[in-house]
Amino acid sequence: MDQTVSNPLLVPFDNPLLICFSHLRWDFVFQRPQHLMTRAAADYAVVFFEEPVFETGSIPVLRRKTVAPGLEIVTPVLPHCPSGSEVDRAIAILLEDLVAGIEHDQLVTWYYTPMALKFTKALQEDVCVYDCMDELSAFKNAPPELERLEEQLFGKADVVFTGGMSLYESKRSRHSSVHAFPSSIDTAHFHQARRPQADPADQQSIAHPRVGFFGVIDERFDIDLMARTAAAMPTVQFVTIGPVVKIDPATLPTGRNIHWLGAKRYAELPGYMAGWDVGWMPFALNDATRYISPTKTPEFLAGGLPVVSTAIVDVVQTYGRRGLVDIADAGSMPAALDAALRRGCEMARVDAFLSGMSWDTTWSAMHDLLKPAKVLRHQGFRSLVDHV
């Protein structure tokens, strides 16, 4: 449930440190954690703490890289350890040394993964945030202890954010201060796709019309729908950008009109989108997609593309009902894509809707909620979970 606190911040943020514990690596795909932590660096010294990497013969050490003013990426580098408990102890020691070596008078811990609780118990934070961007327990290969640790994180957190409205409805009863912050948009970045420009080299030889997708290719991507739709529309070219994870690349469909271009940098995406005619989101409808709020929805729209999607709940509720995204199933997908190719994007309606969205606005609203959360902790109030 939403909670509003009007008290001013008791202690000013003179020298605050924010440590973000993420299951996603900084250089994997630029998405919600990267957007928010980049903006957080204007208000905090931000440490983006990644999951460990293992290198035979190494000693436990932190690999550190500054990627922007006030923003450092930290990766534990460990030798291969015989048990998970040894890994957690090694990371806990490295983390304790890291925090001790950074001068700060406030500490905010920001969790994307409850799994980080296994090595953060000794931290004495002023504010604890759980930014629940996905239902990780529903993802392929989810750790068996994830749900138990998430319950602990709800008890520890001062404030909880969710990455969409479906997640908000699912989590709102588990904490006294849950706030929905659905996927937002860097409009200026994706508006670049509206300008005429030369195709990237690996897209130049692909004919038109083009239907495009970018994002992670995993169990959420409906490869059977891709194969059937491409077969039903042989004169349309299907372009897909993104890393393939958790599924065998050999299972991806092939064909003369199917093009897998691999992962691209965030800066490159508008250049590829400029050469597409429709953006589509062929998500499977399964446990892993039940609560997703795809960031690419507003990104496609900001790029000037008409968009067709399967019936992802948050997409239907936020965009489909407003007529901004066409919703189709396997049987109607070819017809929906064909209609979108003929219709194009209704720029005025899209721009009016997106005008109220930005990652800057999202971060500002989140940051404001951290201040009353700190007041509550100093006054001795914690989440309702603590009192059950």
mmCIF file of C-alpha atoms in Angstrom:
data_model
loop_
_atom_site.group_PDB
_atom_site.id
_atom_site.type_symbol
_atom_site.label_atom_id
_atom_site.label_comp_id
_atom_site.label_asym_id
_atom_site.label_seq_id
_atom_site.Cartn_x
_atom_site.Cartn_y
_atom_site.Cartn_z
ATOM 1 C CA MET A 1 0.000 0.000 0.000
ATOM 2 C CA ASP A 2 1.158 3.515 -0.689
ATOM 3 C CA GLN A 3 2.514 5.435 2.264
ATOM 4 C CA THR A 4 3.163 9.182 2.395
ATOM 5 C CA VAL A 5 5.332 10.775 5.087
ATOM 6 C CA SER A 6 5.577 14.557 5.330
ATOM 7 C CA ASN A 7 8.374 14.819 7.883
ATOM 8 C CA PRO A 8 11.558 16.471 6.638
ATOM 9 C CA LEU A 9 14.779 14.518 6.396
ATOM 10 C CA LEU A 10 16.346 14.453 9.853
ATOM 11 C CA VAL A 11 19.965 14.323 8.687
ATOM 12 C CA PRO A 12 20.962 15.974 5.369
ATOM 13 C CA PHE A 13 22.598 13.860 2.674
ATOM 14 C CA ASP A 14 26.025 15.491 2.976
ATOM 15 C CA ASN A 15 28.135 12.541 1.882
ATOM 16 C CA PRO A 16 25.823 9.662 0.960
ATOM 17 C CA LEU A 17 26.830 6.290 -0.461
ATOM 18 C CA LEU A 18 24.437 4.067 -2.398
ATOM 19 C CA ILE A 19 25.358 0.431 -3.069
ATOM 20 C CA CYS A 20 23.234 -1.307 -5.687
ATOM 21 C CA PHE A 21 23.204 -5.122 -5.658
ATOM 22 C CA SER A 22 22.265 -6.382 -9.088
ATOM 23 C CA HIS A 23 21.783 -9.762 -10.750
ATOM 24 C CA LEU A 24 22.346 -8.029 -14.100
ATOM 25 C CA ARG A 25 25.816 -6.961 -15.154
ATOM 26 C CA TRP A 26 26.282 -3.326 -16.039
ATOM 27 C CA ASP A 27 27.498 -4.106 -19.569
ATOM 28 C CA PHE A 28 24.825 -6.723 -20.345
ATOM 29 C CA VAL A 29 21.784 -4.744 -21.556
ATOM 30 C CA PHE A 30 21.176 -1.097 -20.672
ATOM 31 C CA GLN A 31 17.849 -1.113 -18.864
ATOM 32 C CA ARG A 32 16.145 -0.078 -15.615
ATOM 33 C CA PRO A 33 19.116 -0.457 -13.198
ATOM 34 C CA GLN A 34 21.459 1.436 -15.513
ATOM 35 C CA HIS A 35 18.974 4.240 -16.156
ATOM 36 C CA LEU A 36 18.280 4.743 -12.456
ATOM 37 C CA MET A 37 21.819 4.370 -11.117
ATOM 38 C CA THR A 38 23.167 6.783 -13.745
ATOM 39 C CA ARG A 39 20.754 9.381 -12.405
ATOM 40 C CA ALA A 40 21.339 8.427 -8.778
ATOM 41 C CA ALA A 41 25.000 9.380 -9.242
ATOM 42 C CA ALA A 42 23.961 13.034 -9.169
ATOM 43 C CA ASP A 43 22.814 12.589 -5.554
ATOM 44 C CA TYR A 44 25.024 9.772 -4.232
ATOM 45 C CA ALA A 45 28.344 8.110 -4.660
ATOM 46 C CA VAL A 46 26.986 5.004 -6.403
ATOM 47 C CA VAL A 47 28.581 1.566 -6.322
ATOM 48 C CA PHE A 48 26.999 -0.939 -8.704
ATOM 49 C CA PHE A 49 27.927 -4.260 -7.099
ATOM 50 C CA GLU A 50 27.817 -7.155 -9.551
ATOM 51 C CA GLU A 51 27.680 -10.894 -9.010
ATOM 52 C CA PRO A 52 31.119 -12.544 -8.767
ATOM 53 C CA VAL A 53 33.267 -13.910 -11.556
ATOM 54 C CA PHE A 54 35.567 -16.875 -11.002
ATOM 55 C CA GLU A 55 39.138 -17.016 -12.228
ATOM 56 C CA THR A 56 41.316 -20.007 -11.466
ATOM 57 C CA GLY A 57 44.364 -19.129 -9.413
ATOM 58 C CA SER A 58 43.142 -15.685 -8.369
ATOM 59 C CA ILE A 59 42.895 -14.392 -4.833
ATOM 60 C CA PRO A 60 39.644 -12.726 -3.709
ATOM 61 C CA VAL A 61 39.703 -9.160 -4.989
ATOM 62 C CA LEU A 62 37.310 -6.471 -6.184
ATOM 63 C CA ARG A 63 37.601 -5.352 -9.786
ATOM 64 C CA ARG A 64 36.603 -1.697 -9.892
ATOM 65 C CA LYS A 65 35.767 0.508 -12.867
ATOM 66 C CA THR A 66 34.470 4.090 -12.916
ATOM 67 C CA VAL A 67 31.964 4.518 -15.763
ATOM 68 C CA ALA A 68 30.696 8.021 -14.991
ATOM 69 C CA PRO A 69 31.247 10.726 -12.364
ATOM 70 C CA GLY A 70 30.040 9.299 -9.061
ATOM 71 C CA LEU A 71 29.341 5.842 -10.503
ATOM 72 C CA GLU A 72 31.630 2.854 -10.015
ATOM 73 C CA ILE A 73 31.125 -0.750 -11.138
ATOM 74 C CA VAL A 74 32.508 -3.295 -8.676
ATOM 75 C CA THR A 75 32.876 -7.010 -9.455
ATOM 76 C CA PRO A 76 34.146 -9.596 -6.961
ATOM 77 C CA VAL A 77 36.793 -11.815 -8.541
ATOM 78 C CA LEU A 78 37.139 -15.143 -6.749
ATOM 79 C CA PRO A 79 38.967 -18.433 -7.191
ATOM 80 C CA HIS A 80 36.745 -21.437 -7.785
ATOM 81 C CA CYS A 81 35.382 -22.280 -4.337
ATOM 82 C CA PRO A 82 34.028 -25.666 -3.285
ATOM 83 C CA SER A 83 30.822 -24.354 -1.717
ATOM 84 C CA GLY A 84 28.393 -21.470 -1.976
ATOM 85 C CA SER A 85 28.897 -20.575 1.685
ATOM 86 C CA GLU A 86 32.606 -19.960 1.068
ATOM 87 C CA VAL A 87 31.729 -17.724 -1.856
ATOM 88 C CA ASP A 88 29.306 -15.729 0.298
ATOM 89 C CA ARG A 89 31.872 -15.334 3.101
ATOM 90 C CA ALA A 90 34.525 -14.161 0.651
ATOM 91 C CA ILE A 91 32.188 -11.595 -0.895
ATOM 92 C CA ALA A 92 31.061 -10.388 2.534
ATOM 93 C CA ILE A 93 34.667 -9.686 3.545
ATOM 94 C CA LEU A 94 35.394 -7.855 0.291
ATOM 95 C CA LEU A 95 32.193 -5.821 0.663
ATOM 96 C CA GLU A 96 32.985 -4.883 4.268
ATOM 97 C CA ASP A 97 36.427 -3.640 3.226
ATOM 98 C CA LEU A 98 34.915 -1.704 0.316
ATOM 99 C CA VAL A 99 32.393 0.137 2.501
ATOM 100 C CA ALA A 100 35.020 0.879 5.143
ATOM 101 C CA GLY A 101 37.267 2.393 2.492
ATOM 102 C CA ILE A 102 34.679 4.852 1.128
ATOM 103 C CA GLU A 103 34.086 7.943 3.246
ATOM 104 C CA HIS A 104 30.371 8.428 3.793
ATOM 105 C CA ASP A 105 27.923 9.582 6.434
ATOM 106 C CA GLN A 106 24.826 7.899 4.950
ATOM 107 C CA LEU A 107 24.470 4.440 3.426
ATOM 108 C CA VAL A 108 21.622 3.374 1.159
ATOM 109 C CA THR A 109 21.434 -0.254 0.056
ATOM 110 C CA TRP A 110 19.473 -0.856 -3.148
ATOM 111 C CA TYR A 111 18.579 -4.446 -3.991
ATOM 112 C CA TYR A 112 17.558 -5.844 -7.370
ATOM 113 C CA THR A 113 18.126 -9.392 -6.192
ATOM 114 C CA PRO A 114 17.242 -10.907 -2.818
ATOM 115 C CA MET A 115 20.153 -13.321 -3.330
ATOM 116 C CA ALA A 116 22.513 -10.543 -2.230
ATOM 117 C CA LEU A 117 21.217 -10.936 1.333
ATOM 118 C CA LYS A 118 23.512 -13.939 1.601
ATOM 119 C CA PHE A 119 26.547 -11.649 1.892
ATOM 120 C CA THR A 120 25.172 -8.282 3.084
ATOM 121 C CA LYS A 121 23.941 -9.112 6.597
ATOM 122 C CA ALA A 122 26.700 -7.127 8.302
ATOM 123 C CA LEU A 123 25.894 -3.870 6.522
ATOM 124 C CA GLN A 124 24.471 -1.088 8.687
ATOM 125 C CA GLU A 125 22.501 0.943 6.178
ATOM 126 C CA ASP A 126 20.432 4.044 6.860
ATOM 127 C CA VAL A 127 17.856 3.161 4.199
ATOM 128 C CA CYS A 128 17.185 -0.154 2.453
ATOM 129 C CA VAL A 129 15.428 -0.214 -0.942
ATOM 130 C CA TYR A 130 14.041 -3.211 -2.804
ATOM 131 C CA ASP A 131 13.486 -2.302 -6.458
ATOM 132 C CA CYS A 132 11.535 -5.342 -7.627
ATOM 133 C CA MET A 133 11.787 -5.027 -11.392
ATOM 134 C CA ASP A 134 10.788 -8.632 -12.211
ATOM 135 C CA GLU A 135 9.298 -11.731 -10.613
ATOM 136 C CA LEU A 136 12.681 -13.454 -10.567
ATOM 137 C CA SER A 137 11.343 -16.619 -8.953
ATOM 138 C CA ALA A 138 9.383 -17.334 -12.167
ATOM 139 C CA PHE A 139 12.453 -17.122 -14.401
ATOM 140 C CA LYS A 140 14.252 -20.154 -15.776
ATOM 141 C CA ASN A 141 16.973 -21.516 -13.456
ATOM 142 C CA ALA A 142 15.812 -19.393 -10.502
ATOM 143 C CA PRO A 143 17.651 -20.372 -7.273
ATOM 144 C CA PRO A 144 15.440 -22.474 -4.978
ATOM 145 C CA GLU A 145 16.024 -20.152 -1.999
ATOM 146 C CA LEU A 146 14.985 -17.002 -3.899
ATOM 147 C CA GLU A 147 11.445 -16.792 -2.514
ATOM 148 C CA ARG A 148 12.632 -17.314 1.073
ATOM 149 C CA LEU A 149 15.236 -14.576 0.690
ATOM 150 C CA GLU A 150 12.718 -12.241 -0.892
ATOM 151 C CA GLU A 151 10.534 -12.640 2.187
ATOM 152 C CA GLN A 152 13.539 -11.603 4.289
ATOM 153 C CA LEU A 153 14.152 -8.638 2.033
ATOM 154 C CA PHE A 154 10.572 -7.454 2.482
ATOM 155 C CA GLY A 155 11.216 -7.525 6.222
ATOM 156 C CA LYS A 156 14.467 -5.575 5.857
ATOM 157 C CA ALA A 157 13.433 -2.964 3.285
ATOM 158 C CA ASP A 158 12.216 0.496 4.226
ATOM 159 C CA VAL A 159 10.618 1.065 0.825
ATOM 160 C CA VAL A 160 9.726 -1.204 -2.098
ATOM 161 C CA PHE A 161 9.446 -0.193 -5.747
ATOM 162 C CA THR A 162 7.963 -2.351 -8.485
ATOM 163 C CA GLY A 163 8.741 -2.356 -12.201
ATOM 164 C CA GLY A 164 5.099 -2.415 -13.284
ATOM 165 C CA MET A 165 1.498 -2.430 -12.185
ATOM 166 C CA SER A 166 1.104 -6.219 -12.244
ATOM 167 C CA LEU A 167 4.047 -6.577 -9.898
ATOM 168 C CA TYR A 168 2.618 -3.827 -7.704
ATOM 169 C CA GLU A 169 -0.670 -5.681 -7.350
ATOM 170 C CA SER A 170 1.251 -8.871 -6.544
ATOM 171 C CA LYS A 171 3.547 -7.297 -3.910
ATOM 172 C CA ARG A 172 1.522 -4.484 -2.351
ATOM 173 C CA SER A 173 0.186 -6.581 0.539
ATOM 174 C CA ARG A 174 3.649 -7.728 1.602
ATOM 175 C CA HIS A 175 5.007 -4.381 2.813
ATOM 176 C CA SER A 176 3.676 -1.120 4.207
ATOM 177 C CA SER A 177 5.376 1.093 1.608
ATOM 178 C CA VAL A 178 5.152 -0.308 -1.927
ATOM 179 C CA HIS A 179 5.186 2.053 -4.913
ATOM 180 C CA ALA A 180 4.705 1.259 -8.611
ATOM 181 C CA PHE A 181 7.250 2.725 -11.017
ATOM 182 C CA PRO A 182 6.613 1.136 -14.435
ATOM 183 C CA SER A 183 9.092 1.172 -17.297
ATOM 184 C CA SER A 184 9.981 4.685 -18.377
ATOM 185 C CA ILE A 185 11.725 6.251 -21.361
ATOM 186 C CA ASP A 186 14.705 8.343 -22.445
ATOM 187 C CA THR A 187 12.672 10.103 -25.112
ATOM 188 C CA ALA A 188 15.458 12.193 -26.620
ATOM 189 C CA HIS A 189 17.611 9.103 -27.145
ATOM 190 C CA PHE A 190 14.955 7.159 -29.030
ATOM 191 C CA HIS A 191 13.656 10.167 -30.953
ATOM 192 C CA GLN A 192 16.898 9.836 -32.905
ATOM 193 C CA ALA A 193 15.297 6.887 -34.694
ATOM 194 C CA ARG A 194 12.816 9.250 -36.350
ATOM 195 C CA ARG A 195 15.535 10.971 -38.362
ATOM 196 C CA PRO A 196 16.504 9.661 -41.811
ATOM 197 C CA GLN A 197 19.928 8.034 -41.546
ATOM 198 C CA ALA A 198 22.128 5.380 -43.075
ATOM 199 C CA ASP A 199 21.555 1.784 -42.010
ATOM 200 C CA PRO A 200 24.158 0.095 -39.801
ATOM 201 C CA ALA A 201 26.423 -2.104 -41.907
ATOM 202 C CA ASP A 202 24.880 -5.429 -40.885
ATOM 203 C CA GLN A 203 21.363 -4.216 -41.664
ATOM 204 C CA GLN A 204 21.988 -2.564 -45.030
ATOM 205 C CA SER A 205 21.419 -5.665 -47.144
ATOM 206 C CA ILE A 206 18.102 -6.568 -45.479
ATOM 207 C CA ALA A 207 15.120 -5.732 -47.641
ATOM 208 C CA HIS A 208 11.966 -3.878 -46.603
ATOM 209 C CA PRO A 209 9.469 -4.071 -45.024
ATOM 210 C CA ARG A 210 11.168 -4.852 -41.693
ATOM 211 C CA VAL A 211 9.672 -5.902 -38.384
ATOM 212 C CA GLY A 212 12.143 -5.431 -35.515
ATOM 213 C CA PHE A 213 12.710 -6.490 -31.917
ATOM 214 C CA PHE A 214 15.511 -5.742 -29.484
ATOM 215 C CA GLY A 215 15.999 -7.216 -26.031
ATOM 216 C CA VAL A 216 17.184 -10.319 -24.256
ATOM 217 C CA ILE A 217 16.385 -13.544 -26.105
ATOM 218 C CA ASP A 218 15.473 -16.073 -23.404
ATOM 219 C CA GLU A 219 12.511 -18.154 -22.209
ATOM 220 C CA ARG A 220 10.294 -15.070 -22.445
ATOM 221 C CA PHE A 221 10.754 -14.836 -26.236
ATOM 222 C CA ASP A 222 8.295 -17.007 -28.201
ATOM 223 C CA ILE A 223 10.555 -18.611 -30.791
ATOM 224 C CA ASP A 224 7.700 -20.754 -32.135
ATOM 225 C CA LEU A 225 5.623 -17.626 -32.754
ATOM 226 C CA MET A 226 8.612 -16.086 -34.520
ATOM 227 C CA ALA A 227 8.959 -19.116 -36.790
ATOM 228 C CA ARG A 228 5.244 -19.333 -37.634
ATOM 229 C CA THR A 229 4.845 -15.626 -38.247
ATOM 230 C CA ALA A 230 7.921 -15.368 -40.456
ATOM 231 C CA ALA A 231 6.749 -18.370 -42.464
ATOM 232 C CA ALA A 232 3.315 -16.795 -42.924
ATOM 233 C CA MET A 233 4.832 -13.464 -44.093
ATOM 234 C CA PRO A 234 7.668 -14.433 -46.471
ATOM 235 C CA THR A 235 7.993 -10.933 -47.979
ATOM 236 C CA VAL A 236 8.503 -9.312 -44.543
ATOM 237 C CA GLN A 237 11.971 -9.319 -42.940
ATOM 238 C CA PHE A 238 12.199 -10.056 -39.219
ATOM 239 C CA VAL A 239 15.198 -8.396 -37.539
ATOM 240 C CA THR A 240 16.110 -9.342 -33.972
ATOM 241 C CA ILE A 241 18.785 -7.697 -31.817
ATOM 242 C CA GLY A 242 19.953 -8.918 -28.422
ATOM 243 C CA PRO A 243 21.954 -11.505 -26.507
ATOM 244 C CA VAL A 244 20.745 -15.116 -26.333
ATOM 245 C CA VAL A 245 20.748 -16.468 -22.769
ATOM 246 C CA LYS A 246 19.367 -19.517 -20.948
ATOM 247 C CA ILE A 247 18.176 -21.100 -24.206
ATOM 248 C CA ASP A 248 20.131 -23.031 -26.833
ATOM 249 C CA PRO A 249 20.939 -20.744 -29.807
ATOM 250 C CA ALA A 250 20.540 -23.799 -32.032
ATOM 251 C CA THR A 251 16.787 -23.727 -31.282
ATOM 252 C CA LEU A 252 16.326 -20.272 -32.819
ATOM 253 C CA PRO A 253 14.340 -20.418 -36.058
ATOM 254 C CA THR A 254 16.100 -19.780 -39.329
ATOM 255 C CA GLY A 255 14.859 -18.660 -42.716
ATOM 256 C CA ARG A 256 15.538 -16.260 -45.556
ATOM 257 C CA ASN A 257 13.513 -13.541 -43.847
ATOM 258 C CA ILE A 258 14.799 -14.108 -40.282
ATOM 259 C CA HIS A 259 17.859 -12.110 -39.192
ATOM 260 C CA TRP A 260 19.575 -12.494 -35.798
ATOM 261 C CA LEU A 261 22.005 -9.574 -35.485
ATOM 262 C CA GLY A 262 23.286 -10.225 -31.950
ATOM 263 C CA ALA A 263 23.751 -7.822 -29.060
ATOM 264 C CA LYS A 264 24.209 -4.101 -29.712
ATOM 265 C CA ARG A 265 25.128 -1.167 -27.518
ATOM 266 C CA TYR A 266 22.359 1.053 -26.170
ATOM 267 C CA ALA A 267 23.762 3.959 -28.182
ATOM 268 C CA GLU A 268 23.317 1.961 -31.390
ATOM 269 C CA LEU A 269 19.666 1.021 -30.973
ATOM 270 C CA PRO A 270 18.080 4.161 -32.527
ATOM 271 C CA GLY A 271 20.208 3.659 -35.636
ATOM 272 C CA TYR A 272 18.784 0.175 -36.134
ATOM 273 C CA MET A 273 15.228 1.239 -35.297
ATOM 274 C CA ALA A 274 15.399 4.023 -37.896
ATOM 275 C CA GLY A 275 15.456 1.303 -40.543
ATOM 276 C CA TRP A 276 12.494 -0.675 -39.172
ATOM 277 C CA ASP A 277 8.870 -0.321 -40.210
ATOM 278 C CA VAL A 278 7.210 -1.958 -37.178
ATOM 279 C CA GLY A 279 8.348 -2.855 -33.669
ATOM 280 C CA TRP A 280 6.974 -6.092 -32.288
ATOM 281 C CA MET A 281 7.118 -7.917 -29.008
ATOM 282 C CA PRO A 282 6.585 -11.665 -29.544
ATOM 283 C CA PHE A 283 6.626 -12.589 -25.874
ATOM 284 C CA ALA A 284 5.530 -16.022 -24.774
ATOM 285 C CA LEU A 285 2.622 -16.050 -22.344
ATOM 286 C CA ASN A 286 4.082 -18.012 -19.446
ATOM 287 C CA ASP A 287 5.054 -17.665 -15.789
ATOM 288 C CA ALA A 288 8.188 -15.692 -16.705
ATOM 289 C CA THR A 289 6.175 -12.999 -18.531
ATOM 290 C CA ARG A 290 3.177 -12.754 -16.199
ATOM 291 C CA TYR A 291 4.504 -9.666 -14.415
ATOM 292 C CA ILE A 292 6.817 -8.047 -16.960
ATOM 293 C CA SER A 293 6.513 -4.415 -18.023
ATOM 294 C CA PRO A 294 8.725 -4.255 -21.128
ATOM 295 C CA THR A 295 10.847 -1.112 -21.324
ATOM 296 C CA LYS A 296 10.971 -1.513 -25.081
ATOM 297 C CA THR A 297 7.260 -0.622 -25.378
ATOM 298 C CA PRO A 298 7.726 3.137 -24.865
ATOM 299 C CA GLU A 299 11.131 2.940 -26.576
ATOM 300 C CA PHE A 300 9.610 1.594 -29.801
ATOM 301 C CA LEU A 301 6.882 4.227 -29.654
ATOM 302 C CA ALA A 302 9.353 7.053 -29.003
ATOM 303 C CA GLY A 303 11.293 5.856 -32.040
ATOM 304 C CA GLY A 304 8.245 6.436 -34.207
ATOM 305 C CA LEU A 305 7.328 2.790 -34.774
ATOM 306 C CA PRO A 306 3.871 1.256 -34.713
ATOM 307 C CA VAL A 307 3.982 -1.589 -32.200
ATOM 308 C CA VAL A 308 2.375 -5.032 -32.107
ATOM 309 C CA SER A 309 2.613 -7.240 -29.020
ATOM 310 C CA THR A 310 1.293 -10.436 -27.564
ATOM 311 C CA ALA A 311 -1.101 -10.024 -24.629
ATOM 312 C CA ILE A 312 1.334 -9.096 -21.859
ATOM 313 C CA VAL A 313 -0.881 -7.789 -19.049
ATOM 314 C CA ASP A 314 0.932 -4.512 -18.415
ATOM 315 C CA VAL A 315 1.176 -3.803 -22.153
ATOM 316 C CA VAL A 316 -2.536 -4.444 -22.621
ATOM 317 C CA GLN A 317 -3.524 -2.336 -19.612
ATOM 318 C CA THR A 318 -1.211 0.612 -20.267
ATOM 319 C CA TYR A 319 -0.915 0.742 -24.060
ATOM 320 C CA GLY A 320 -3.372 -1.629 -25.694
ATOM 321 C CA ARG A 321 -6.481 -0.131 -24.139
ATOM 322 C CA ARG A 322 -5.389 3.304 -25.300
ATOM 323 C CA GLY A 323 -4.912 2.121 -28.868
ATOM 324 C CA LEU A 324 -1.179 2.815 -28.770
ATOM 325 C CA VAL A 325 -0.125 -0.835 -29.211
ATOM 326 C CA ASP A 326 -1.944 -3.534 -31.182
ATOM 327 C CA ILE A 327 -2.431 -6.802 -29.271
ATOM 328 C CA ALA A 328 -2.408 -10.082 -31.195
ATOM 329 C CA ASP A 329 -2.170 -13.808 -30.583
ATOM 330 C CA ALA A 330 -0.483 -16.426 -32.743
ATOM 331 C CA GLY A 331 -3.421 -16.697 -35.122
ATOM 332 C CA SER A 332 -3.914 -12.965 -35.618
ATOM 333 C CA MET A 333 -0.260 -11.875 -35.542
ATOM 334 C CA PRO A 334 0.335 -11.780 -39.335
ATOM 335 C CA ALA A 335 -2.809 -9.708 -39.898
ATOM 336 C CA ALA A 336 -1.900 -7.340 -37.044
ATOM 337 C CA LEU A 337 1.616 -6.835 -38.376
ATOM 338 C CA ASP A 338 0.299 -6.273 -41.894
ATOM 339 C CA ALA A 339 -2.147 -3.642 -40.599
ATOM 340 C CA ALA A 340 0.629 -1.913 -38.651
ATOM 341 C CA LEU A 341 2.859 -1.846 -41.718
ATOM 342 C CA ARG A 342 0.114 -0.094 -43.664
ATOM 343 C CA ARG A 343 -0.943 2.270 -40.864
ATOM 344 C CA GLY A 344 2.316 3.558 -39.435
ATOM 345 C CA CYS A 345 2.679 5.310 -36.064
ATOM 346 C CA GLU A 346 0.249 7.972 -34.864
ATOM 347 C CA MET A 347 2.984 10.320 -33.647
ATOM 348 C CA ALA A 348 0.768 13.001 -32.072
ATOM 349 C CA ARG A 349 -1.075 10.537 -29.809
ATOM 350 C CA VAL A 350 2.126 8.724 -28.907
ATOM 351 C CA ASP A 351 3.977 11.929 -28.061
ATOM 352 C CA ALA A 352 1.112 13.198 -25.922
ATOM 353 C CA PHE A 353 1.161 9.985 -23.895
ATOM 354 C CA LEU A 354 4.941 9.773 -23.545
ATOM 355 C CA SER A 355 5.257 13.440 -22.552
ATOM 356 C CA GLY A 356 4.539 12.538 -18.939
ATOM 357 C CA MET A 357 7.192 9.828 -18.768
ATOM 358 C CA SER A 358 10.957 10.025 -18.247
ATOM 359 C CA TRP A 359 13.640 8.250 -16.249
ATOM 360 C CA ASP A 360 14.524 11.649 -14.750
ATOM 361 C CA THR A 361 11.006 11.973 -13.356
ATOM 362 C CA THR A 362 11.051 8.381 -12.120
ATOM 363 C CA TRP A 363 14.337 8.822 -10.286
ATOM 364 C CA SER A 364 13.223 12.126 -8.747
ATOM 365 C CA ALA A 365 10.065 10.517 -7.358
ATOM 366 C CA MET A 366 12.001 7.528 -6.019
ATOM 367 C CA HIS A 367 14.597 9.790 -4.408
ATOM 368 C CA ASP A 368 11.877 11.768 -2.656
ATOM 369 C CA LEU A 369 10.542 8.541 -1.127
ATOM 370 C CA LEU A 370 13.937 7.664 0.333
ATOM 371 C CA LYS A 371 13.844 10.700 2.602
ATOM 372 C CA PRO A 372 10.718 9.805 4.585
ATOM 373 C CA ALA A 373 11.969 6.208 4.665
ATOM 374 C CA LYS A 374 15.050 7.452 6.525
ATOM 375 C CA VAL A 375 12.890 9.488 8.879
ATOM 376 C CA LEU A 376 10.851 6.397 9.734
ATOM 377 C CA ARG A 377 13.944 4.349 10.487
ATOM 378 C CA HIS A 378 15.350 7.043 12.802
ATOM 379 C CA GLN A 379 12.006 7.246 14.595
ATOM 380 C CA GLY A 380 12.004 3.502 15.139
ATOM 381 C CA PHE A 381 9.350 2.518 12.597
ATOM 382 C CA ARG A 382 9.975 -0.287 10.110
ATOM 383 C CA SER A 383 7.849 -2.204 7.643
ATOM 384 C CA LEU A 384 4.737 -3.936 8.913
ATOM 385 C CA VAL A 385 6.445 -7.249 8.216
ATOM 386 C CA ASP A 386 8.748 -6.605 11.192
ATOM 387 C CA HIS A 387 5.785 -6.509 13.566
ATOM 388 C CA VAL A 388 4.105 -9.721 12.422
#
